[in-house]
Coordinates of C-alpha atoms in Angstrom, one line a residue:
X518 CA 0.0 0.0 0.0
X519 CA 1.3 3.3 -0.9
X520 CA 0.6 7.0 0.9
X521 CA 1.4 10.2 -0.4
X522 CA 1.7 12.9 2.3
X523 CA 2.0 16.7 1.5
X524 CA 4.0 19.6 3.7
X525 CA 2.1 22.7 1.9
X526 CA 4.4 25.6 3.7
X527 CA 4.4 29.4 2.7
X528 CA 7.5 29.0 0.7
X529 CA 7.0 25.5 -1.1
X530 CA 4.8 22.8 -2.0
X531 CA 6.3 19.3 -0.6
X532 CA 5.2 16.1 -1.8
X533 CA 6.4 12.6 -1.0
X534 CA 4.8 9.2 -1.7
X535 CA 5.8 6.3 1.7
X536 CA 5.5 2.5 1.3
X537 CA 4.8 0.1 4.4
X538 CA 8.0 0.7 6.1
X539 CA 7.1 4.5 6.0
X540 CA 10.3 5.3 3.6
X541 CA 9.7 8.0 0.9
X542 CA 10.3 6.4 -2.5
X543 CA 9.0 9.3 -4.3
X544 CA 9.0 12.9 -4.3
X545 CA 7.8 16.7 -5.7
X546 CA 8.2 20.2 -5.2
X547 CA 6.9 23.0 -6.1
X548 CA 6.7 26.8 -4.8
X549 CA 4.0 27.7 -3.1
X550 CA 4.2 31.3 -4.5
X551 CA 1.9 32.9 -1.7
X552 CA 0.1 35.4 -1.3
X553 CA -2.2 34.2 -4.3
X554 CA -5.8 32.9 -4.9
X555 CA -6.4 29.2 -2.6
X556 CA -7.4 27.8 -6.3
X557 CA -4.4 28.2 -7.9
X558 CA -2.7 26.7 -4.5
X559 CA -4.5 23.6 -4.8
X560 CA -3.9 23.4 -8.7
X561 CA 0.1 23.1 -7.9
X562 CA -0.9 20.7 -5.0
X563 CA -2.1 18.4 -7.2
X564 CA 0.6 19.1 -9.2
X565 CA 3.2 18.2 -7.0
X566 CA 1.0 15.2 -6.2
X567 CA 1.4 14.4 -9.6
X568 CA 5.1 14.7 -9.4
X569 CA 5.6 12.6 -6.4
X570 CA 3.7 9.0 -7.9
X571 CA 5.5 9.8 -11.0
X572 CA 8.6 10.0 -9.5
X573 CA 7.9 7.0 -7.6
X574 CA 7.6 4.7 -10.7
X575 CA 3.5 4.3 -9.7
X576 CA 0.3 5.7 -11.2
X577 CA -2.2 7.4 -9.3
X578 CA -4.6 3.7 -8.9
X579 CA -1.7 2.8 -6.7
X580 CA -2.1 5.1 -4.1
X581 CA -4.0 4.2 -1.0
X582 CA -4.7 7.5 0.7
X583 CA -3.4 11.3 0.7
X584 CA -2.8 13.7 3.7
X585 CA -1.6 17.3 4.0
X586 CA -0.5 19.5 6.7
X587 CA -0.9 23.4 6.4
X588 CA 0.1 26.0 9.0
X589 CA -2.8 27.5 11.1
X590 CA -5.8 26.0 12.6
X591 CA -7.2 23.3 10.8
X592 CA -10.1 21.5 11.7
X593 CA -10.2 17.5 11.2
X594 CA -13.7 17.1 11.2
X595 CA -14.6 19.8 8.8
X596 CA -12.0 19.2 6.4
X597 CA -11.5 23.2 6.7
X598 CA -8.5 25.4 7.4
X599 CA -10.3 27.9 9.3
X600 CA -7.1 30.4 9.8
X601 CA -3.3 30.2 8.2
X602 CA -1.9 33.9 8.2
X603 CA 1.3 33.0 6.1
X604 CA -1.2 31.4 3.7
X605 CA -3.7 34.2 4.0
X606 CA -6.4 31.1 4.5
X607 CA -9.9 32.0 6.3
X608 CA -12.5 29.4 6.8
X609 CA -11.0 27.3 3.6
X610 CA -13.0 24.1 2.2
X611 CA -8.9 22.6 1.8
X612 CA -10.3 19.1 1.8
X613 CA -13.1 19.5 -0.8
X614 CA -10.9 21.3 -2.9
X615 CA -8.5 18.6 -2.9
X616 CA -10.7 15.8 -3.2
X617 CA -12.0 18.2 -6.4
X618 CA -8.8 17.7 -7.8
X619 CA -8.0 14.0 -7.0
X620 CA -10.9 12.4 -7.5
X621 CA -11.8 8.7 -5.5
X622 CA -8.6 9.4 -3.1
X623 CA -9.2 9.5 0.7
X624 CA -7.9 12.4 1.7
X625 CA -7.0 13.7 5.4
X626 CA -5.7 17.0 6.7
X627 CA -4.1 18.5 10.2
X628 CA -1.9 21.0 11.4
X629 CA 1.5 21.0 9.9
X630 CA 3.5 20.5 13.1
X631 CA 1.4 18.0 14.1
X632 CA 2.2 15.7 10.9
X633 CA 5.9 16.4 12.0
X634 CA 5.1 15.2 15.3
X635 CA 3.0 11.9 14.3
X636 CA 5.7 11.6 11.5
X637 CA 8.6 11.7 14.4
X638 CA 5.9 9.5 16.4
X639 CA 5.4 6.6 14.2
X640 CA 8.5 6.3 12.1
X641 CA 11.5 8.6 13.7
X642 CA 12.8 9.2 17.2
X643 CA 9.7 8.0 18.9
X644 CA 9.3 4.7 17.1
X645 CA 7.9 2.3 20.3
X646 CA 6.6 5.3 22.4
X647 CA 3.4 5.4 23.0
X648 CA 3.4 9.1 24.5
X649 CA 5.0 11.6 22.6
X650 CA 5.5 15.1 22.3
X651 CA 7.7 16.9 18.9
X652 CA 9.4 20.6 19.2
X653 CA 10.6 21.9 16.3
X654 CA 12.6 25.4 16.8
X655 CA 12.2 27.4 14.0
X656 CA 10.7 30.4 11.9
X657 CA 8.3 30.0 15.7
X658 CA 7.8 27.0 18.4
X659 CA 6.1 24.5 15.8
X660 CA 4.6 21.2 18.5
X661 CA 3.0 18.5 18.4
X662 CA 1.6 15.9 20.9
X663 CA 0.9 12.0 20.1
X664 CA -0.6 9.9 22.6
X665 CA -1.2 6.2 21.7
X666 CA -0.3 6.7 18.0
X667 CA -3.0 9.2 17.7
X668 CA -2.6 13.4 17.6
X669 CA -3.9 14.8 20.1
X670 CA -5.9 18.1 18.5
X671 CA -8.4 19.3 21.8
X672 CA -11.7 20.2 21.6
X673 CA -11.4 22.8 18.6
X674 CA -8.2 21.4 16.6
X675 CA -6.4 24.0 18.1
X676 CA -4.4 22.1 21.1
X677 CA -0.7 22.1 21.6
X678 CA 0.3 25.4 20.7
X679 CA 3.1 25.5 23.2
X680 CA 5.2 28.3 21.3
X681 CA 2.5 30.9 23.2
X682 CA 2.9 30.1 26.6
X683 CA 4.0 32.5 28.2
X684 CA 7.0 32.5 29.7
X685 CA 7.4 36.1 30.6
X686 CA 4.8 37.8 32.2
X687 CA 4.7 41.8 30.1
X688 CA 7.1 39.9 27.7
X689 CA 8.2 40.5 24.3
X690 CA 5.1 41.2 21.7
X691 CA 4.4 38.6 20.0
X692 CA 2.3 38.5 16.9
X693 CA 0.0 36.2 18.1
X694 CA -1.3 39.4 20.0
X695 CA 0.4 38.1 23.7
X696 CA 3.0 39.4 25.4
X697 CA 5.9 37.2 26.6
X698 CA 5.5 34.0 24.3
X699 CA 7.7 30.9 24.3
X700 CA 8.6 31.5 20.7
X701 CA 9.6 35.1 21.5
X702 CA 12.9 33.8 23.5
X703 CA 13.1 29.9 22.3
X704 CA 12.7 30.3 18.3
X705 CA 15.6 30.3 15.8
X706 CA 14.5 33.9 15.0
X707 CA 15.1 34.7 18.8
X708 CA 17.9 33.4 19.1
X709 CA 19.4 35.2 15.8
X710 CA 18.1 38.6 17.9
X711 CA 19.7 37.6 20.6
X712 CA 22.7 37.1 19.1
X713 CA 22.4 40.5 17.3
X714 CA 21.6 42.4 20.5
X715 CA 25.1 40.7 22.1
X716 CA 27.2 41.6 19.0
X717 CA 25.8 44.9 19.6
X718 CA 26.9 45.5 22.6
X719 CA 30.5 43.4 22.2
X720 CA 32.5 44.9 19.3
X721 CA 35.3 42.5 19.7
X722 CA 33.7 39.2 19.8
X723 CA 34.1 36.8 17.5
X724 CA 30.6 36.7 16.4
X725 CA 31.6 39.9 13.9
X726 CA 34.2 38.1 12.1
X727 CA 32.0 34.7 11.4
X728 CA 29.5 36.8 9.7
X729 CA 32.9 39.3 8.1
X730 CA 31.3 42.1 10.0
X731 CA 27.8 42.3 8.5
X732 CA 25.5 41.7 11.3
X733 CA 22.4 40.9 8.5
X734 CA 24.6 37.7 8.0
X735 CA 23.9 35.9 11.3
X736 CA 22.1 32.7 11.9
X737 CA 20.8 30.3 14.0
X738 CA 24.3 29.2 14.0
X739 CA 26.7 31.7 14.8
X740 CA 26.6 31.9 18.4
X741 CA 27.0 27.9 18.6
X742 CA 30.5 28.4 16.3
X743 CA 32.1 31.3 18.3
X744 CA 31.2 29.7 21.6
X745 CA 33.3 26.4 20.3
X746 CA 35.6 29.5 19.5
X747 CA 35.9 30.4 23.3
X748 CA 34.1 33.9 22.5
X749 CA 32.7 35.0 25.7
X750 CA 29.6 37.0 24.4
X751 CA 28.9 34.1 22.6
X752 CA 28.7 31.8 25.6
X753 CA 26.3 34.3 27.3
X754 CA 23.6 34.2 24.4
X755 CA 23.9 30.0 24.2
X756 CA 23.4 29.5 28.1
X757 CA 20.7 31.9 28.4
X758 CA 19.1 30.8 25.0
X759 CA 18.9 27.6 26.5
X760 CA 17.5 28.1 29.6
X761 CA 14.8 29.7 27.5
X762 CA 13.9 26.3 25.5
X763 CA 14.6 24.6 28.9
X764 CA 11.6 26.7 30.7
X765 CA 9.0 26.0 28.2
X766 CA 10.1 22.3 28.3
X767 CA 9.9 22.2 32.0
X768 CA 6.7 23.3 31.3
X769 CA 5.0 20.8 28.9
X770 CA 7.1 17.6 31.3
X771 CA 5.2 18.8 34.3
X772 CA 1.6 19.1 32.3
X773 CA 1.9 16.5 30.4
X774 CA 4.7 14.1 31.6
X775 CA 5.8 12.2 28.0
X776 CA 7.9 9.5 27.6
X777 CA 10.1 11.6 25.3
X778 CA 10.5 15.2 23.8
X779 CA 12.5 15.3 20.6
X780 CA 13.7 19.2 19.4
X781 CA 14.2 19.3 15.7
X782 CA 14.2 22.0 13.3
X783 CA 17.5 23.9 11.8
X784 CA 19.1 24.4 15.8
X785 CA 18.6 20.9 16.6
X786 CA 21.2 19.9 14.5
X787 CA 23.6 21.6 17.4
X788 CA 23.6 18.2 18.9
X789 CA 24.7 17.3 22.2
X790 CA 26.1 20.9 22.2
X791 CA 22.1 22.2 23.1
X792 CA 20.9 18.7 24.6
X793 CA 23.1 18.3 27.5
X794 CA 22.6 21.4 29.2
X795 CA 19.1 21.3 28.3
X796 CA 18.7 17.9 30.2
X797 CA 20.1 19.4 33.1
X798 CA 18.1 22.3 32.8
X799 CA 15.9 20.0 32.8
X800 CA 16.7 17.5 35.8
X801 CA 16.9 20.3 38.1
X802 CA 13.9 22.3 37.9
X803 CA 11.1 19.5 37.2
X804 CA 8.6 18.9 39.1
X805 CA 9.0 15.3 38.8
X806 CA 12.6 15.1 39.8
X807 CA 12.1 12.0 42.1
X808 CA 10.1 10.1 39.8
X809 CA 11.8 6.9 38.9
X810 CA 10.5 7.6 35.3
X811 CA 11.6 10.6 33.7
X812 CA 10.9 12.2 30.1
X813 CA 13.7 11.3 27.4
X814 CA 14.8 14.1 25.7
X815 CA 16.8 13.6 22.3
X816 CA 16.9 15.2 19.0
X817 CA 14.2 14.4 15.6
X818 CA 15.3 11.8 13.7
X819 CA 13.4 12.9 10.1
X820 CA 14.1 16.3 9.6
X821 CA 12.4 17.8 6.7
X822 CA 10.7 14.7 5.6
X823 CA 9.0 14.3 9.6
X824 CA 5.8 16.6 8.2
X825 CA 5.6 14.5 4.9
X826 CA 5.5 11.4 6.9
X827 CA 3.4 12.4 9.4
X828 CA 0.7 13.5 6.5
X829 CA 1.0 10.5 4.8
X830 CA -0.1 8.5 7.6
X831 CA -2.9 10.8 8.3
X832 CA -6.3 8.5 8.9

């Protein structure tokens, strides 16, 4: 039996096509090219549909089921993405309008981050756990929450929004219209303004000469490599951008209490350089620090593909 799972994003248009053992064996891509007119969205969805069985050597009879994730609130039952801001989606018939354009496929929709999570659930870092919770760090807080194989969406498909918690009470604005949100301090874009406000104020650190001087150059990375450079300044912005991740982490252990936590997007890729003093972080401040079972926390296993995967096993 074959799947195809899509990752529609404001940027691009992901397709893959996942056998039984949940590998991808075919892929497409398009751009999204948004802002623009839903119809011609969907067009190039099943376009890169299209793409995807082709490139997997199959025809369109030989594929079982299709799922998509999209950013914003979507709403399972419906079949409708009621809001997506970077999509400019309000109150969208998404599943008609795909099953419009490939006809006599089952077709199943969620929230984006929480096909990375069942994705990372099922077939990646949480393979054999039966509650699981994903955190990706990037663009915002992207999570997820799986318990017993299944997402778990809340009442109104809106749960597990962790990245606006907050954290700091008369915070940072964020533009979810709260002040103080998790992704404010714990995102890849915070930590890139964090890094910016310490180069700012240290002249001679070797943050200036990773990026030759032009502060518009940093990333998500730069503090990482002039800390492993001994660069004090940097060192600052890594410990305290850690202790950020580590509060809303705390957070979601002592609500929810998962058998794992896996962090993925572009900073997770820092390794055991972020994970260790996470964990202890972590081991010091939870509530449950004399429970004999504690929450694993480790890195995503998929990557990119996690959201593809997740969508294709969408039911």
């Amino acid at each position: 039996m074959y799947r195809v799972g899509i990752d529609l994003g404001g940027t691009n248009i992901v397709a893959g096509v996942i056998n039984d053992s949940f590998e991808i064996i075919g892929r497409g891509k398009l751009k999204t090219n948004a802002p623009r007119e839903a119809e011609f969205i969907f067009d190039d969805i099943a376009k890169t549909v299209a793409l995807a069985v082709e490139d997997a050597g199959l025809k369109m009879e030989d594929i079982d089921s299709i799922g998509m994730g999209a950013p914003g609130t979507v709403n399972k039952a419906t079949g409708m993405i009621e809001f997506s801001n970077n999509l400019d989606f309000k109150n969208l018939h998404a599943q008609k309008m795909m099953e419009e354009r490939l006809p006599g496929k089952k077709i199943y929709i969620d929230n984006d981050a929480n096909c990375a999570a069942l994705g990372e659930a099922l077939a990646g870092a949480g393979r054999g756990v039966k509650n699981f919770v994903a955190i990706t760090l990037g663009t915002g807080v992207g999570s997820g929450v799986v318990i017993d194989g299944k997402i778990y969406n809340g009442s109104n498909f809106a749960a597990a929004e962790f990245g606006h918690m907050v954290i700091s009470i008369d915070g940072e604005q964020c533009n979810c219209g709260r002040r103080g949100c998790w992704e404010r301090y714990a995102s890849a874009t915070a930590l890139i303004n964090q890094t910016k406000h310490a180069m700012r104020h240290s002249y001679d650190s070797e943050m200036w000469h990773l990026v030759n001087e032009n502060i518009n150059l940093v990333t998500g990375r730069t503090a990482f490599e002039a800390l492993r450079k001994g660069d004090a300044a940097a060192k600052r912005v890594v410990e305290q951008y850690i202790y950020y991740i580590a509060c809303g982490i705390i957070n979601v252990i002592n609500i929810l209490q998962p058998e794992m936590i896996c962090i993925g997007g572009g900073i997770s890729h820092e390794g055991e350089s972020l994970l260790e003093p996470l964990r202890k972080h972590v081991e010091r401040e939870r509530y449950s620090m004399f429970a004999k079972t504690q929450t694993q926390i480790c890195r995503a296993l998929l990557g990119n593909d996690a959201g593809v995967i997740g969508a294709a096993l969408l039911d």
